[in-house]
Coordinates of C-alpha atoms (C1' of nucleotides) in Angstrom, one line a residue:
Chain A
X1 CA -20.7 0.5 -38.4
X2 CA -21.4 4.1 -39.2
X3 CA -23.0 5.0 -42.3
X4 CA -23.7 8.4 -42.2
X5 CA -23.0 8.8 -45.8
X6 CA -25.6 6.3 -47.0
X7 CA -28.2 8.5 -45.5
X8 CA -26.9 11.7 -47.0
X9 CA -26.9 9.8 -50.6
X10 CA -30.6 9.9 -50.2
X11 CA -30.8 13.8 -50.1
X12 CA -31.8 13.5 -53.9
X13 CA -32.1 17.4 -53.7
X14 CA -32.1 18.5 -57.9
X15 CA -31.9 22.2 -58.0
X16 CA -33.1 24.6 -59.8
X17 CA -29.9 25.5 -61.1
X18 CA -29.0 21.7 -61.8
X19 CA -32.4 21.4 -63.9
X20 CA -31.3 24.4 -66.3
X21 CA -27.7 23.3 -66.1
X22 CA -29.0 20.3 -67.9
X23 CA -31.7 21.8 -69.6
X24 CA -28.8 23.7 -71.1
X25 CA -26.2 21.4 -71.6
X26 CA -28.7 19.2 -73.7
X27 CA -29.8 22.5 -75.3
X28 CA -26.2 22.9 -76.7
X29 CA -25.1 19.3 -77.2
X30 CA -28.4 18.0 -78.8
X31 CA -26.8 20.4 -81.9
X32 CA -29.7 22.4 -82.4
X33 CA -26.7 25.1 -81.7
X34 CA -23.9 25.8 -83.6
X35 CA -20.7 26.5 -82.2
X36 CA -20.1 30.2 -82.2
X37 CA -23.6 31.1 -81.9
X38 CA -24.9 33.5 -79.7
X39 CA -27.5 32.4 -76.8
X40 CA -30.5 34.5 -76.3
X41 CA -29.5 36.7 -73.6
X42 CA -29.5 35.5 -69.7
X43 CA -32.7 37.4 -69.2
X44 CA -34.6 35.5 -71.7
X45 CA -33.2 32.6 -71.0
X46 CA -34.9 33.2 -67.7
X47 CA -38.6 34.2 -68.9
X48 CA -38.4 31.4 -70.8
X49 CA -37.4 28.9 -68.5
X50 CA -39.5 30.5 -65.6
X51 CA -36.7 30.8 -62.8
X52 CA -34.0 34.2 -62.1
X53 CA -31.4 35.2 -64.2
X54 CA -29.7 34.2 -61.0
X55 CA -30.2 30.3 -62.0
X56 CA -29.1 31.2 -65.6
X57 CA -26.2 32.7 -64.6
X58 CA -25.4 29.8 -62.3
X59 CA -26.1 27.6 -65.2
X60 CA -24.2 29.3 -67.9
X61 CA -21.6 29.8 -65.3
X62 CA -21.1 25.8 -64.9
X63 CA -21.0 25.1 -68.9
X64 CA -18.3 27.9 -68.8
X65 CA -15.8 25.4 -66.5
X66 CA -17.2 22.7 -68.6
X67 CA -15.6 24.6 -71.7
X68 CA -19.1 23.9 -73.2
X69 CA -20.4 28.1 -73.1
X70 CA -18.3 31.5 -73.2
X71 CA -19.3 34.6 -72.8
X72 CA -18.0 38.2 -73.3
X73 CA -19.6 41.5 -71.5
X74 CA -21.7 43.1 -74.1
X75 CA -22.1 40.4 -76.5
X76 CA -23.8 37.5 -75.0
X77 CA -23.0 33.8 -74.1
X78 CA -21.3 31.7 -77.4
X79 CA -21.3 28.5 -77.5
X80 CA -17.7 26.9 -78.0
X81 CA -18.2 23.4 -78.2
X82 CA -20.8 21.2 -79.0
X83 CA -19.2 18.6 -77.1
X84 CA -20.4 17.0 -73.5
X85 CA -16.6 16.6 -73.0
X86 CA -16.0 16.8 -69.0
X87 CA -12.8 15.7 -69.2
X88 CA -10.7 12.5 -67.7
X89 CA -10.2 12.4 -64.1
X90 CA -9.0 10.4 -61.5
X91 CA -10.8 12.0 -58.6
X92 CA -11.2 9.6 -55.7
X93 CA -8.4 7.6 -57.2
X94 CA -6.0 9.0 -54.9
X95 CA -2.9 7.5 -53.4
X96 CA -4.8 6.3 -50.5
X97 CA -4.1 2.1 -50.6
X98 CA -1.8 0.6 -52.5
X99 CA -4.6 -1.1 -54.9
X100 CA -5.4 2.5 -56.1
X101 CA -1.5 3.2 -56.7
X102 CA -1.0 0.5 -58.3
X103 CA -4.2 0.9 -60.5
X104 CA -2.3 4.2 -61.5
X105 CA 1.0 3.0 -62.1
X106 CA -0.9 0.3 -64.3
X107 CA -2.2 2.6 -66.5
X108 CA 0.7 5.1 -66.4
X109 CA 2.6 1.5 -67.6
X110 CA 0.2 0.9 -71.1
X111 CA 1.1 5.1 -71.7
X112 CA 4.6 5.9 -70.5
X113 CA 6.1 2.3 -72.5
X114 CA 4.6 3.0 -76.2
X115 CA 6.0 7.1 -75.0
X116 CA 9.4 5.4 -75.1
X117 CA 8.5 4.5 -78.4
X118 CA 7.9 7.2 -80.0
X119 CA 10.5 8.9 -78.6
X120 CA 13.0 6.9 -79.9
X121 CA 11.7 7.1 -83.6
X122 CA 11.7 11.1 -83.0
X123 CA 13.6 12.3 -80.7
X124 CA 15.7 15.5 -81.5
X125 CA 18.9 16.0 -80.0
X126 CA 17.4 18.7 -77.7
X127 CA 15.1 16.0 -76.5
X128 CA 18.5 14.2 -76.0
X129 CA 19.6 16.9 -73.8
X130 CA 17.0 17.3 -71.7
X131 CA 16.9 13.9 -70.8
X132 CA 20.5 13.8 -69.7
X133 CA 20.1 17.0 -67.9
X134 CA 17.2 15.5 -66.3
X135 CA 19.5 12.4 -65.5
X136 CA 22.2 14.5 -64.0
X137 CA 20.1 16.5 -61.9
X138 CA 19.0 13.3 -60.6
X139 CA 22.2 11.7 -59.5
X140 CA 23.1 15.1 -58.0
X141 CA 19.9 14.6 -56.1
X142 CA 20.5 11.1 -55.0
X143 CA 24.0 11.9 -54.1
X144 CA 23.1 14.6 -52.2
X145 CA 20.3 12.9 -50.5
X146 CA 18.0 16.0 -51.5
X147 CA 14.2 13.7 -51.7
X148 CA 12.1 16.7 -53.6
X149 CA 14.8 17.5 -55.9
X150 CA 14.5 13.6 -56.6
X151 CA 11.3 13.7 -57.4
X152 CA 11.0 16.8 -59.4
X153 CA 14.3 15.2 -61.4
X154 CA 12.6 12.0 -62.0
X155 CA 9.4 13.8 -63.6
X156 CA 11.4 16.0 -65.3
X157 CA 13.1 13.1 -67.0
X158 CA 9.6 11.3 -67.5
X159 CA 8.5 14.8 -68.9
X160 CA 11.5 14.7 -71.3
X161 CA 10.6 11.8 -72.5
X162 CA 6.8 12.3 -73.4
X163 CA 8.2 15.8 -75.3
X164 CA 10.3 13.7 -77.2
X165 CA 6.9 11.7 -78.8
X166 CA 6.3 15.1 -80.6
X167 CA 2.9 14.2 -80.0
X168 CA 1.2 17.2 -77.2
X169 CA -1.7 14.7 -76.2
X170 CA 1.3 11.9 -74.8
X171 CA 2.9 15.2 -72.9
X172 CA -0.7 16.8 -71.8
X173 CA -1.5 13.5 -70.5
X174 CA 1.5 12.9 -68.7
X175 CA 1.3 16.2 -66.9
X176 CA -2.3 15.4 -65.8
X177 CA -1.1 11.7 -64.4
X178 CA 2.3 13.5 -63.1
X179 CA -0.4 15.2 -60.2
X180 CA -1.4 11.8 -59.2
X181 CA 2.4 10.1 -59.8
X182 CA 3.7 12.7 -57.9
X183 CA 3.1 11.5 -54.1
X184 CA 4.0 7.9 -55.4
X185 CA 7.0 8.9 -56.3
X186 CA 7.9 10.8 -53.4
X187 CA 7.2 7.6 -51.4
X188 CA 9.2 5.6 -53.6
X189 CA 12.1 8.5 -53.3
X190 CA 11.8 8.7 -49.5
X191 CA 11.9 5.1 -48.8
X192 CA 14.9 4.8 -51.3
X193 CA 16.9 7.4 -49.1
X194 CA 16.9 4.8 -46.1
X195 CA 18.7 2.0 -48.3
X196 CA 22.7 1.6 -48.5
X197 CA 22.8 2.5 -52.1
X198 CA 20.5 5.7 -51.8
X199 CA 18.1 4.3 -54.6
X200 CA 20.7 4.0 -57.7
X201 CA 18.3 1.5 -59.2
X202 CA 15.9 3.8 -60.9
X203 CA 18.8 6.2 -62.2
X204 CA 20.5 2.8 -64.4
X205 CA 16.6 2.3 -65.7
X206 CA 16.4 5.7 -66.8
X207 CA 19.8 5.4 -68.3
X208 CA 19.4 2.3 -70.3
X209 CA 16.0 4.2 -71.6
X210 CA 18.1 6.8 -72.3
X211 CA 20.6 4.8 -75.0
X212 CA 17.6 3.1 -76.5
X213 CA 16.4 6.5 -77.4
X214 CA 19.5 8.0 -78.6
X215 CA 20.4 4.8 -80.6
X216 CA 16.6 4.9 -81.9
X217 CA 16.0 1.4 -81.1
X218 CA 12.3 1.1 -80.9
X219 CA 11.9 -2.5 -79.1
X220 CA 14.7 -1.3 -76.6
X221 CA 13.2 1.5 -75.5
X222 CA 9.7 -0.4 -74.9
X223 CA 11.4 -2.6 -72.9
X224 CA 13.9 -0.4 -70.6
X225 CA 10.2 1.4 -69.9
X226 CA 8.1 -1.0 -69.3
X227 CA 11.1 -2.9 -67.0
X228 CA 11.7 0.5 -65.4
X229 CA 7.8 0.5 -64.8
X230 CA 7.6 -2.7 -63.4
X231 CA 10.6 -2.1 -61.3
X232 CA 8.5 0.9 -59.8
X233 CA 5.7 -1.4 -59.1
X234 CA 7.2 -3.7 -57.8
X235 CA 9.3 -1.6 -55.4
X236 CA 5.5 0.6 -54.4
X237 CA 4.5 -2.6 -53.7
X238 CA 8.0 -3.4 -50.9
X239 CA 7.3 0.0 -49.5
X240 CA 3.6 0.0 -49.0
X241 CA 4.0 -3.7 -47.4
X242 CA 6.4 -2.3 -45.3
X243 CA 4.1 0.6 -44.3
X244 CA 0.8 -0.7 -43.5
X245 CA 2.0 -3.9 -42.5
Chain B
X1 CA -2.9 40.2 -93.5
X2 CA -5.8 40.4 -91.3
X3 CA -4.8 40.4 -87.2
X4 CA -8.0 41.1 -85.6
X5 CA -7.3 38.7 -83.1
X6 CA -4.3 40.8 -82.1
X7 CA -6.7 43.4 -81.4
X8 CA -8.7 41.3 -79.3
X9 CA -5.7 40.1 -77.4
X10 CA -5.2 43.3 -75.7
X11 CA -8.6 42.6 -73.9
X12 CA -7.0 41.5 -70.6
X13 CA -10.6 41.6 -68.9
X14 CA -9.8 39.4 -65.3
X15 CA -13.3 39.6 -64.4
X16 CA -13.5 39.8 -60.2
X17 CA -15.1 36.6 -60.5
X18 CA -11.9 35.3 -62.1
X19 CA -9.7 36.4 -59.5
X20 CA -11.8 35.4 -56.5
X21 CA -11.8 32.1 -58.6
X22 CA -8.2 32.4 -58.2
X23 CA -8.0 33.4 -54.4
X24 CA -10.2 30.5 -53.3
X25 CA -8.5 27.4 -55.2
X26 CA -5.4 28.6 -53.9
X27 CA -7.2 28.6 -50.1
X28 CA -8.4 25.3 -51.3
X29 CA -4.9 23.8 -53.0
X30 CA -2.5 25.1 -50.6
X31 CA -3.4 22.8 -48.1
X32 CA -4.3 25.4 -45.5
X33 CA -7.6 23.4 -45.6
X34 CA -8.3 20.4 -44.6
X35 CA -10.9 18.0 -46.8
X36 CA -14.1 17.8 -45.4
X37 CA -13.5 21.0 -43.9
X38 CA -16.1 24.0 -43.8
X39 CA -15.5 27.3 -45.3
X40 CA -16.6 30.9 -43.9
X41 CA -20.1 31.5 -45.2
X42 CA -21.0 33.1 -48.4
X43 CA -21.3 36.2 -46.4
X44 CA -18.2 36.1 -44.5
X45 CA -16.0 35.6 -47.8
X46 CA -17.6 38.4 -49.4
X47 CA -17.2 40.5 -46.6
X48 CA -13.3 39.6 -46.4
X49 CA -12.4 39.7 -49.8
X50 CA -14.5 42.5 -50.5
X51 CA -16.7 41.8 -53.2
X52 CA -20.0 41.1 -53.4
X53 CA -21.9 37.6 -52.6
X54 CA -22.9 37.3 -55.9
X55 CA -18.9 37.1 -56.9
X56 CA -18.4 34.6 -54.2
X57 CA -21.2 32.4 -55.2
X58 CA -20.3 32.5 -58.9
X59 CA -16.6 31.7 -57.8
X60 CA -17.6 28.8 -55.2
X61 CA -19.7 27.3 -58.6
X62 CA -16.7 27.3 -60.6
X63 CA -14.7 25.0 -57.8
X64 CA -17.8 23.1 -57.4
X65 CA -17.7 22.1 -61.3
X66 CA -13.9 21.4 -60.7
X67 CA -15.0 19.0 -58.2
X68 CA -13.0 21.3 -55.2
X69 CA -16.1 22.2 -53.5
X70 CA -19.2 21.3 -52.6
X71 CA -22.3 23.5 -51.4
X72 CA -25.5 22.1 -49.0
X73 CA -28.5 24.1 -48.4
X74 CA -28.2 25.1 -44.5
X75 CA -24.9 23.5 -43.6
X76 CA -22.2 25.4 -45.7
X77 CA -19.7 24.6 -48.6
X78 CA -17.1 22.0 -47.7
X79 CA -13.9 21.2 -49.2
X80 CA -14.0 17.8 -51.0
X81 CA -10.7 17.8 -52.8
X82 CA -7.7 20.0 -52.4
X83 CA -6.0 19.2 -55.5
X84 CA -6.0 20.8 -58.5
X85 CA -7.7 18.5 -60.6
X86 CA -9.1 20.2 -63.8
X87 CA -8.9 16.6 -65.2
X88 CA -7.2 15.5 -68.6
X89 CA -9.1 16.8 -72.1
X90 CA -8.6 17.0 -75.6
X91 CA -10.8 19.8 -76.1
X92 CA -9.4 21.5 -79.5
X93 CA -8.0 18.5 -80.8
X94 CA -11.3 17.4 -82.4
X95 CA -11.0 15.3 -85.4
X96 CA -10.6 17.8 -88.0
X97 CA -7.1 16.8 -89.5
X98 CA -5.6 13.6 -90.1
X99 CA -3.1 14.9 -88.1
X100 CA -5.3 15.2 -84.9
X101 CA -6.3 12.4 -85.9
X102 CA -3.5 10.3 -85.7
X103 CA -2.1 12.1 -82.4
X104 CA -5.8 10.9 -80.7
X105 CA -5.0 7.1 -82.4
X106 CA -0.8 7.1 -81.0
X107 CA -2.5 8.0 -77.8
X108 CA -5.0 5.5 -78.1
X109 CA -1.9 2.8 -78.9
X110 CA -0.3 3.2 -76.0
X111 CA -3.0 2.7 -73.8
X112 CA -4.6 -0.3 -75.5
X113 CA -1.8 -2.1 -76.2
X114 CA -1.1 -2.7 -72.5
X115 CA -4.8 -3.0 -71.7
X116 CA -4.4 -6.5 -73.8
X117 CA -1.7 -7.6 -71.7
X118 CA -3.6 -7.2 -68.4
X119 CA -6.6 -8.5 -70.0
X120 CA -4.7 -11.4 -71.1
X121 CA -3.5 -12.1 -67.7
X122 CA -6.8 -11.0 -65.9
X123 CA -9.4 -11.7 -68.4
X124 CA -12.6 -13.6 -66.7
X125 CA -15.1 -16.4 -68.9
X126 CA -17.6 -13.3 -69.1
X127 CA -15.0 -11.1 -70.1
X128 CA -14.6 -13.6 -73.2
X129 CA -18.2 -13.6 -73.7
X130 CA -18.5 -10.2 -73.9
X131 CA -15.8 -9.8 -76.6
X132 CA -17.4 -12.4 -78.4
X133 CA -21.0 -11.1 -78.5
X134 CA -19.6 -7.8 -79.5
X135 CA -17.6 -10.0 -82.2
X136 CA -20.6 -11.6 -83.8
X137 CA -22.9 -8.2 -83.9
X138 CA -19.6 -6.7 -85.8
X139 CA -19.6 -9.9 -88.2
X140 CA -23.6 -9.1 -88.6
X141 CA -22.8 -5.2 -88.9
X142 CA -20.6 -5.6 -91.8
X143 CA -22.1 -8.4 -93.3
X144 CA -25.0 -6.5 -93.2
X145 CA -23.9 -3.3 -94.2
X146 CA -24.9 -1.5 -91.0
X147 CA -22.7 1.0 -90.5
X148 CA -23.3 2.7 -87.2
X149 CA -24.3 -0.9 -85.9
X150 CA -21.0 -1.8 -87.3
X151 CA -19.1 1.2 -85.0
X152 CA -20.8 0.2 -81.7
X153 CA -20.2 -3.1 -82.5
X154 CA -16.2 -2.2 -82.6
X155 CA -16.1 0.0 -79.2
X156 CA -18.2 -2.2 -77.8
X157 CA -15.5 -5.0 -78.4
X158 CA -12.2 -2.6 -77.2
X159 CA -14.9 -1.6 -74.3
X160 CA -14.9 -5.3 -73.4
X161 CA -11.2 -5.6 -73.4
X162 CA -10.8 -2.5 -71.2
X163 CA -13.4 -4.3 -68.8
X164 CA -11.5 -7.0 -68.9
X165 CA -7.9 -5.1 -67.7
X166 CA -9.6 -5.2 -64.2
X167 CA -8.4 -1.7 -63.7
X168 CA -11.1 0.6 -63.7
X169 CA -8.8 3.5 -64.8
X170 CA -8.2 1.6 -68.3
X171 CA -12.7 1.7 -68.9
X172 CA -13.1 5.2 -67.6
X173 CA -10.0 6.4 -70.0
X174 CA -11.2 4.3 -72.8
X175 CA -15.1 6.0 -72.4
X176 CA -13.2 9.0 -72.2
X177 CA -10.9 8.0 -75.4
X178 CA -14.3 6.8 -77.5
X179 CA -16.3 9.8 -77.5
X180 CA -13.5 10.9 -79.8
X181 CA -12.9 7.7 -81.3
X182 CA -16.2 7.4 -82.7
X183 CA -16.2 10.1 -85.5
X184 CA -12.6 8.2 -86.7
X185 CA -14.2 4.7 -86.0
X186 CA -17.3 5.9 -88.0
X187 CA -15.1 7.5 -91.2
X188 CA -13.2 3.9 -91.1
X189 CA -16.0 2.1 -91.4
X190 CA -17.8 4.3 -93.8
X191 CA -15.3 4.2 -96.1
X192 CA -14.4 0.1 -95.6
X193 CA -18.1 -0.1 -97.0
X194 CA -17.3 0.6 -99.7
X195 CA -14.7 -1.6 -100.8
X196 CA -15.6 -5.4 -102.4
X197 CA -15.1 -7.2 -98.8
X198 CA -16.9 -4.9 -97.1
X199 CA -14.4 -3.9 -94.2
X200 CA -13.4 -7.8 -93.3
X201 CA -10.0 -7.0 -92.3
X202 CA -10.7 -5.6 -88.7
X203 CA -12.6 -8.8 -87.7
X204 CA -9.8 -10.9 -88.4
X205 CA -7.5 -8.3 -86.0
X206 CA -10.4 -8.8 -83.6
X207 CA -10.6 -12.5 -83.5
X208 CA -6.2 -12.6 -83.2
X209 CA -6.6 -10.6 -80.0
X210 CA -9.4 -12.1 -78.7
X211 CA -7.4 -15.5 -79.3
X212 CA -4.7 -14.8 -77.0
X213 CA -6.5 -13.1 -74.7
X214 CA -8.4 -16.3 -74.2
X215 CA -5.6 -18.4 -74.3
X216 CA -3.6 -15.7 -72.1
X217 CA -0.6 -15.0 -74.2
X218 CA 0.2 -11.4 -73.2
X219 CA 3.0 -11.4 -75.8
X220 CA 0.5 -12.3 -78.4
X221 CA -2.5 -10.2 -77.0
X222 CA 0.4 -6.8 -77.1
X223 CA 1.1 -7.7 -80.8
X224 CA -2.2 -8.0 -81.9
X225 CA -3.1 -5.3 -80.2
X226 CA -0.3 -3.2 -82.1
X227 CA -0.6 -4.4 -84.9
X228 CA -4.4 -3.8 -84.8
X229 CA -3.9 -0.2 -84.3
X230 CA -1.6 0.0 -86.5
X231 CA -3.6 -0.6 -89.0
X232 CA -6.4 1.5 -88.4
X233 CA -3.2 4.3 -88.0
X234 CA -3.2 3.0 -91.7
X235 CA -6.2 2.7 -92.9
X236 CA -7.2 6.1 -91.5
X237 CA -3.9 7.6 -93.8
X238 CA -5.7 6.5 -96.6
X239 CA -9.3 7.5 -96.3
X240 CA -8.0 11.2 -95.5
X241 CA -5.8 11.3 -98.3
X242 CA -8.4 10.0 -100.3
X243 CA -10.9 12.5 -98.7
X244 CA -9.0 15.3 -98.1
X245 CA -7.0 15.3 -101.7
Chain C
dT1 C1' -33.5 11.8 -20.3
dT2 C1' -36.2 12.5 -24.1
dT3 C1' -38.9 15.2 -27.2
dA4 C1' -40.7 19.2 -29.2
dT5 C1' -40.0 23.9 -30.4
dA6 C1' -37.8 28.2 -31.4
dT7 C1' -33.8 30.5 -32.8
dT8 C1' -30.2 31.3 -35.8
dC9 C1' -27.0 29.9 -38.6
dT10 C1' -26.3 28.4 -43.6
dT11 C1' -27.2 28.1 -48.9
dA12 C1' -30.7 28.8 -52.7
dT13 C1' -33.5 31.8 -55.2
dC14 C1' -35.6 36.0 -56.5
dA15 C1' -36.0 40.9 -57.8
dT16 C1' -34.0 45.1 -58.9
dA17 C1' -30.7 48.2 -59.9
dC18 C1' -26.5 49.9 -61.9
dA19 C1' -21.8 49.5 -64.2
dA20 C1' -19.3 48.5 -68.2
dG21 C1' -18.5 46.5 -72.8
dA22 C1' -20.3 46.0 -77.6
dT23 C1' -23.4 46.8 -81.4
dA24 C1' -26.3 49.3 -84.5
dC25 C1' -28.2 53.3 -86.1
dA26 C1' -29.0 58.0 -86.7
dC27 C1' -27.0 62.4 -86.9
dG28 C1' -24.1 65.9 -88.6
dC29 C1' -20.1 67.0 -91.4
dC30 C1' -17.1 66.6 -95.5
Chain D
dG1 C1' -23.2 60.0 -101.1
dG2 C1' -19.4 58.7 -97.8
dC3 C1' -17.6 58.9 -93.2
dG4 C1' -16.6 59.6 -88.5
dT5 C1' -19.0 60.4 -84.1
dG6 C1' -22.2 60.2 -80.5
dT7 C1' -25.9 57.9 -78.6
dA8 C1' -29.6 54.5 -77.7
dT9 C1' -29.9 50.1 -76.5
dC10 C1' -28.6 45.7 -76.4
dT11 C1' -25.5 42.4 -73.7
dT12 C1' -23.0 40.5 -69.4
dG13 C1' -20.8 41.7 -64.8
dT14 C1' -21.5 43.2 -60.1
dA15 C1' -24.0 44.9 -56.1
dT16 C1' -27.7 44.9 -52.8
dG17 C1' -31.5 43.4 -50.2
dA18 C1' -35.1 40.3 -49.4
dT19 C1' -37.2 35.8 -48.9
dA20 C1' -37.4 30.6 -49.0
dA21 C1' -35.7 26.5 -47.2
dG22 C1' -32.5 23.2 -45.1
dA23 C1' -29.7 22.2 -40.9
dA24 C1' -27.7 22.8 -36.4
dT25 C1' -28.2 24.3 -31.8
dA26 C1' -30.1 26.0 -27.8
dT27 C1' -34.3 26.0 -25.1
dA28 C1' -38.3 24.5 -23.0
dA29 C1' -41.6 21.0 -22.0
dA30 C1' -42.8 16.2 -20.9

DNA sequence: TTTATATTCTTATCATACAAGATACACGCC
DNA sequence: GGCGTGTATCTTGTATGATAAGAATATAAA
């Protein structure tokens, strides 16, 4: 039983540069700053904080990915957002057991079903479109047997339908999960090639998702997601049995 | 019409920092290296892509913050992750409209609506505890009049629920969700306080979900849920309007 | 073989210098 | 006075070289 990691964990080495990083990340949070206002400059920043303008720059550097700090040659380093906002992320979530898909999918599940939703109450007829073209490229793909067009014709359809919600956050977030979703659903599309009927199932979910949005019916198109959903679940869950079994 | 912004548009400044950015994720993200796997030093990169170390090293930070890389004093920087994962944010959608507003709270629908169905079907003794401690110190908040006591009191209840769910993704996206939640949670209940029953309604959602969670009726948990939010979605519409007009 | 030491990699930090963008102010012109 | 222009002087961006310190490896000693 190796555990080479546990004794790297206790490398509690705290840089410089992650002391200011947090020095200045409370510095801007705490709202002492407003956003827009201009930092002192990265050299006094450094007096007065007793380390290089190399560690400041490192620093400010870090609250620049963090979307905390910007800065412009010339002017100085603004701050843009008050906010200790790092984001929602799945790393380490990755598709590496099936618990962790499944965790995924789960989520994905609570999203995508209330997505039908609003699509359905306002969906335009170019939504309409792009859902059936989504469709159609789909059975093309499953026809032909082409896996990655599969899969790029099932998120485009999923994509569809999260534009349809007129809401950018449901879309925004489904691109983010789409990353993630994306290997599942290769799996799911390559294990679906070896059966007799080429994986027809998912295309008559997406279809009956379809008619619930075009006829606007709410409660129908909550439940042709969520079944379509579960029927994903449940055939990740066939496949990865299959697999590691 | 004022269009200094147009002006400012023209400033195309790609900093050599941003495009050896640029040059190492895709190194990173194209798969041409393994996880775990060392890069050239510092030194060599610089050399190769001809720039300075300082451009590497302020390039390297960036990944770092994107959780790509990772740096150790004497060893070298590895490769931790090789996908893209900037992570999901609703940076600029702050809560300054009741439009953004109710994007954040459709978004926040979805999710929790399906996080009382798996905490209906998951939901442990301690999980009910949980939801009703944070129950009775909302009854005190309100009956009190404590108004910030009265927000924890609420996330802390939709915290339990998420806990509950079983699904780690569903806490860490809800402690995501919340740090934007709170300002609307906090204008809901500041304005509640001010009518005769003093904000009642959301306890008696509360204690409906918390029902069938307990007695495990994931129909029932769904539609309270809904119907919960929903409200808010409501109640929120008004106290802008009344705010805002 | 095991242990201690030296060497030589690496990143982390510092100091300095210069380039380039941006601002403010004084100068000279109308 | 009003106005454009150049310039001094801020700022960040980049380069360079040196040093500190951690980590791996070769080497020598026990």
């Amino acid at each position: 039983m190796k555990e080479p990691s546990a004794f790297r964990a206790v490398r509690k080495t705290v840089s410089l540069s992650d002391q200011v990083t947090d020095e200045l990340r409370s510095m801007v949070t705490s709202g002492d700053l407003e956003v827009g206002e201009l930092l002192p400059s990265e050299s006094t920043l450094a007096k007065n904080l007793g380390v290089s303008r190399t560690v400041v720059r490192e620093a400010v550097s870090r609250l620049k990915v963090d979307g905390l700090l910007s800065s412009q040659q010339g002017r100085g380093v603004f701050v843009v957002s008050t906010r200790p906002d790092r984001g929602f992320s799945m790393r380490g979530h990755d598709a590496q057991s099936i618990e962790h898909v499944l965790r995924m999918v789960e989520l994905r599940m609570g999203f995508e079903v209330e997505a039908a939703a609003f699509a359905a109450q306002r969906r335009t007829r170019h939504d309409l479109t792009m859902m059936r073209d989504a469709q159609s490229s789909f059975q093309e793909a499953v026809a032909s047997g082409d896996i990655q067009a599969g899969v790029d014709a099932d998120m485009a359809f999923h994509r569809a339908v999260c534009t349809a919600t007129d809401n950018e956050l449901y879309l925004e977030f489904f691109n983010y999960l789409s990353s993630y979703l994306k290997e599942t659903i290769l799996v799911s599309r390559r294990k679906a090639a070896t059966r007799v009927d080429g994986g027809q199932a998912p295309i008559a979910e997406h279809q009956t998702l379809i008619d619930a949005i075009a006829d606007q019916d709410v409660d129908a198109a909550r439940t042709a997601a969520r079944y379509h959903i579960e029927c994903n679940m449940h055939r990740l869950k066939t496949y990865y049995g299959v697999m590691k079994t």
